[in-house]
Amino acid sequence: MHLDILKRIEAKEKVLHIPDLNKDRFTDVQAFVFCNPMFFSQLLNSDWKYAALCPLNLTVYGKGASTVIVYPERIAYAQKTPANRTAQRIDSAVIAALKSIPKAN
């Protein structure tokens, strides 16, 4: 799923009365939600409550010619639980995929 967050909120700005919306002047803010069925199954089987860590999400912030991708690591939520190992594998896979993007730092 793909949501153009900034565009949607700016379209409703007059109705929502949000003070200082986009004070940092981002040109684009988008969210992506995705799910790997194998990781979901592993979380569901390790500790069903942690299946809530799927779907995965990341947010892309654009400002001029710069783009920053923010991915909230799942391990932050699953430490010291049976889902810990799967959360580590999820984070490793997602971060490796992000780092494989050309010109990614």
PDB file of C-alpha atoms in Angstrom:
ATOM      1  CA  MET A   1       0.000   0.000   0.000  1.00  0.00           C
ATOM      2  CA  HIS A   2       1.245   3.474  -0.801  1.00  0.00           C
ATOM      3  CA  LEU A   3       0.023   6.657   0.875  1.00  0.00           C
ATOM      4  CA  ASP A   4       0.994  10.155  -0.227  1.00  0.00           C
ATOM      5  CA  ILE A   5       0.753  11.474   3.333  1.00  0.00           C
ATOM      6  CA  LEU A   6       1.810  15.070   2.815  1.00  0.00           C
ATOM      7  CA  LYS A   7      -0.428  15.593  -0.211  1.00  0.00           C
ATOM      8  CA  ARG A   8      -3.467  14.126   1.587  1.00  0.00           C
ATOM      9  CA  ILE A   9      -3.004  16.200   4.728  1.00  0.00           C
ATOM     10  CA  GLU A  10      -2.236  19.408   2.823  1.00  0.00           C
ATOM     11  CA  ALA A  11      -5.480  18.910   0.881  1.00  0.00           C
ATOM     12  CA  LYS A  12      -7.387  18.988   4.198  1.00  0.00           C
ATOM     13  CA  GLU A  13      -5.248  21.629   5.923  1.00  0.00           C
ATOM     14  CA  LYS A  14      -7.957  24.320   5.989  1.00  0.00           C
ATOM     15  CA  VAL A  15     -10.467  21.927   7.540  1.00  0.00           C
ATOM     16  CA  LEU A  16      -8.024  20.367  10.021  1.00  0.00           C
ATOM     17  CA  HIS A  17      -6.495  23.687  11.176  1.00  0.00           C
ATOM     18  CA  ILE A  18      -3.038  22.228  11.735  1.00  0.00           C
ATOM     19  CA  PRO A  19      -0.648  24.906  12.982  1.00  0.00           C
ATOM     20  CA  ASP A  20       2.791  24.973  11.349  1.00  0.00           C
ATOM     21  CA  LEU A  21       2.050  22.135   8.933  1.00  0.00           C
ATOM     22  CA  ASN A  22       5.256  21.196   7.130  1.00  0.00           C
ATOM     23  CA  LYS A  23       7.356  23.843   8.823  1.00  0.00           C
ATOM     24  CA  ASP A  24      10.513  22.150   7.455  1.00  0.00           C
ATOM     25  CA  ARG A  25       9.157  22.472   3.892  1.00  0.00           C
ATOM     26  CA  PHE A  26       9.318  18.860   2.763  1.00  0.00           C
ATOM     27  CA  THR A  27       8.337  18.547  -0.876  1.00  0.00           C
ATOM     28  CA  ASP A  28       7.109  14.988  -0.446  1.00  0.00           C
ATOM     29  CA  VAL A  29       6.269  12.575   2.382  1.00  0.00           C
ATOM     30  CA  GLN A  30       5.036   9.127   1.464  1.00  0.00           C
ATOM     31  CA  ALA A  31       4.392   5.948   3.405  1.00  0.00           C
ATOM     32  CA  PHE A  32       4.734   2.418   2.133  1.00  0.00           C
ATOM     33  CA  VAL A  33       3.175  -0.575   3.877  1.00  0.00           C
ATOM     34  CA  PHE A  34       4.175  -4.080   2.862  1.00  0.00           C
ATOM     35  CA  CYS A  35       4.144  -7.608   4.253  1.00  0.00           C
ATOM     36  CA  ASN A  36       6.277 -10.673   3.723  1.00  0.00           C
ATOM     37  CA  PRO A  37       4.018 -13.706   4.277  1.00  0.00           C
ATOM     38  CA  MET A  38       6.897 -15.889   5.491  1.00  0.00           C
ATOM     39  CA  PHE A  39       7.956 -13.374   8.151  1.00  0.00           C
ATOM     40  CA  PHE A  40       4.320 -12.931   9.179  1.00  0.00           C
ATOM     41  CA  SER A  41       3.951 -16.678   9.628  1.00  0.00           C
ATOM     42  CA  GLN A  42       7.159 -16.894  11.664  1.00  0.00           C
ATOM     43  CA  LEU A  43       6.017 -14.079  13.964  1.00  0.00           C
ATOM     44  CA  LEU A  44       2.567 -15.609  14.317  1.00  0.00           C
ATOM     45  CA  ASN A  45       4.093 -18.958  15.264  1.00  0.00           C
ATOM     46  CA  SER A  46       6.760 -17.600  17.626  1.00  0.00           C
ATOM     47  CA  ASP A  47       4.507 -15.327  19.682  1.00  0.00           C
ATOM     48  CA  TRP A  48       1.189 -14.487  18.036  1.00  0.00           C
ATOM     49  CA  LYS A  49       0.964 -11.001  19.560  1.00  0.00           C
ATOM     50  CA  TYR A  50       4.091  -9.997  17.662  1.00  0.00           C
ATOM     51  CA  ALA A  51       2.458 -10.727  14.315  1.00  0.00           C
ATOM     52  CA  ALA A  52       1.349  -7.109  14.744  1.00  0.00           C
ATOM     53  CA  LEU A  53       4.894  -6.200  13.651  1.00  0.00           C
ATOM     54  CA  CYS A  54       3.760  -7.140  10.146  1.00  0.00           C
ATOM     55  CA  PRO A  55       2.869  -5.396   7.956  1.00  0.00           C
ATOM     56  CA  LEU A  56       6.114  -3.523   7.701  1.00  0.00           C
ATOM     57  CA  ASN A  57       6.253   0.156   6.944  1.00  0.00           C
ATOM     58  CA  LEU A  58       8.681   2.798   5.868  1.00  0.00           C
ATOM     59  CA  THR A  59       8.319   6.511   5.276  1.00  0.00           C
ATOM     60  CA  VAL A  60      10.054   8.426   2.506  1.00  0.00           C
ATOM     61  CA  TYR A  61      10.793  12.110   3.090  1.00  0.00           C
ATOM     62  CA  GLY A  62      11.713  14.307   0.153  1.00  0.00           C
ATOM     63  CA  LYS A  63      13.135  17.801   0.240  1.00  0.00           C
ATOM     64  CA  GLY A  64      14.448  19.223  -3.012  1.00  0.00           C
ATOM     65  CA  ALA A  65      16.864  16.689  -4.507  1.00  0.00           C
ATOM     66  CA  SER A  66      17.322  14.791  -1.214  1.00  0.00           C
ATOM     67  CA  THR A  67      15.412  11.747  -0.051  1.00  0.00           C
ATOM     68  CA  VAL A  68      15.534  10.053   3.349  1.00  0.00           C
ATOM     69  CA  ILE A  69      13.919   6.689   4.092  1.00  0.00           C
ATOM     70  CA  VAL A  70      12.939   5.905   7.675  1.00  0.00           C
ATOM     71  CA  TYR A  71      12.300   2.303   8.679  1.00  0.00           C
ATOM     72  CA  PRO A  72      11.287   1.610  12.307  1.00  0.00           C
ATOM     73  CA  GLU A  73      13.234  -1.480  13.300  1.00  0.00           C
ATOM     74  CA  ARG A  74      11.093  -4.337  14.571  1.00  0.00           C
ATOM     75  CA  ILE A  75      13.719  -5.505  17.034  1.00  0.00           C
ATOM     76  CA  ALA A  76      12.890  -2.455  19.163  1.00  0.00           C
ATOM     77  CA  TYR A  77       9.491  -4.021  19.864  1.00  0.00           C
ATOM     78  CA  ALA A  78      10.454  -7.671  20.162  1.00  0.00           C
ATOM     79  CA  GLN A  79      13.470  -7.647  22.466  1.00  0.00           C
ATOM     80  CA  LYS A  80      13.457 -10.408  25.077  1.00  0.00           C
ATOM     81  CA  THR A  81      10.488 -12.172  23.461  1.00  0.00           C
ATOM     82  CA  PRO A  82      10.189 -15.372  21.439  1.00  0.00           C
ATOM     83  CA  ALA A  83       9.759 -13.154  18.348  1.00  0.00           C
ATOM     84  CA  ASN A  84      13.210 -11.585  18.798  1.00  0.00           C
ATOM     85  CA  ARG A  85      15.041 -13.806  16.293  1.00  0.00           C
ATOM     86  CA  THR A  86      12.420 -13.272  13.583  1.00  0.00           C
ATOM     87  CA  ALA A  87      12.437  -9.506  14.200  1.00  0.00           C
ATOM     88  CA  GLN A  88      16.211  -9.501  13.729  1.00  0.00           C
ATOM     89  CA  ARG A  89      15.861 -11.381  10.431  1.00  0.00           C
ATOM     90  CA  ILE A  90      13.159  -8.975   9.242  1.00  0.00           C
ATOM     91  CA  ASP A  91      15.271  -5.932  10.062  1.00  0.00           C
ATOM     92  CA  SER A  92      18.351  -7.427   8.401  1.00  0.00           C
ATOM     93  CA  ALA A  93      16.413  -8.214   5.216  1.00  0.00           C
ATOM     94  CA  VAL A  94      14.730  -4.817   4.964  1.00  0.00           C
ATOM     95  CA  ILE A  95      17.888  -2.840   5.754  1.00  0.00           C
ATOM     96  CA  ALA A  96      19.916  -4.894   3.249  1.00  0.00           C
ATOM     97  CA  ALA A  97      17.293  -4.212   0.574  1.00  0.00           C
ATOM     98  CA  LEU A  98      17.348  -0.488   1.348  1.00  0.00           C
ATOM     99  CA  LYS A  99      21.137  -0.384   1.244  1.00  0.00           C
ATOM    100  CA  SER A 100      21.083  -2.052  -2.169  1.00  0.00           C
ATOM    101  CA  ILE A 101      19.325   0.981  -3.662  1.00  0.00           C
ATOM    102  CA  PRO A 102      21.781   2.799  -5.948  1.00  0.00           C
ATOM    103  CA  LYS A 103      23.377   5.822  -4.225  1.00  0.00           C
ATOM    104  CA  ALA A 104      22.014   4.775  -0.820  1.00  0.00           C
ATOM    105  CA  ASN A 105      24.182   5.615   2.167  1.00  0.00           C
TER     106      ASN A 105
END
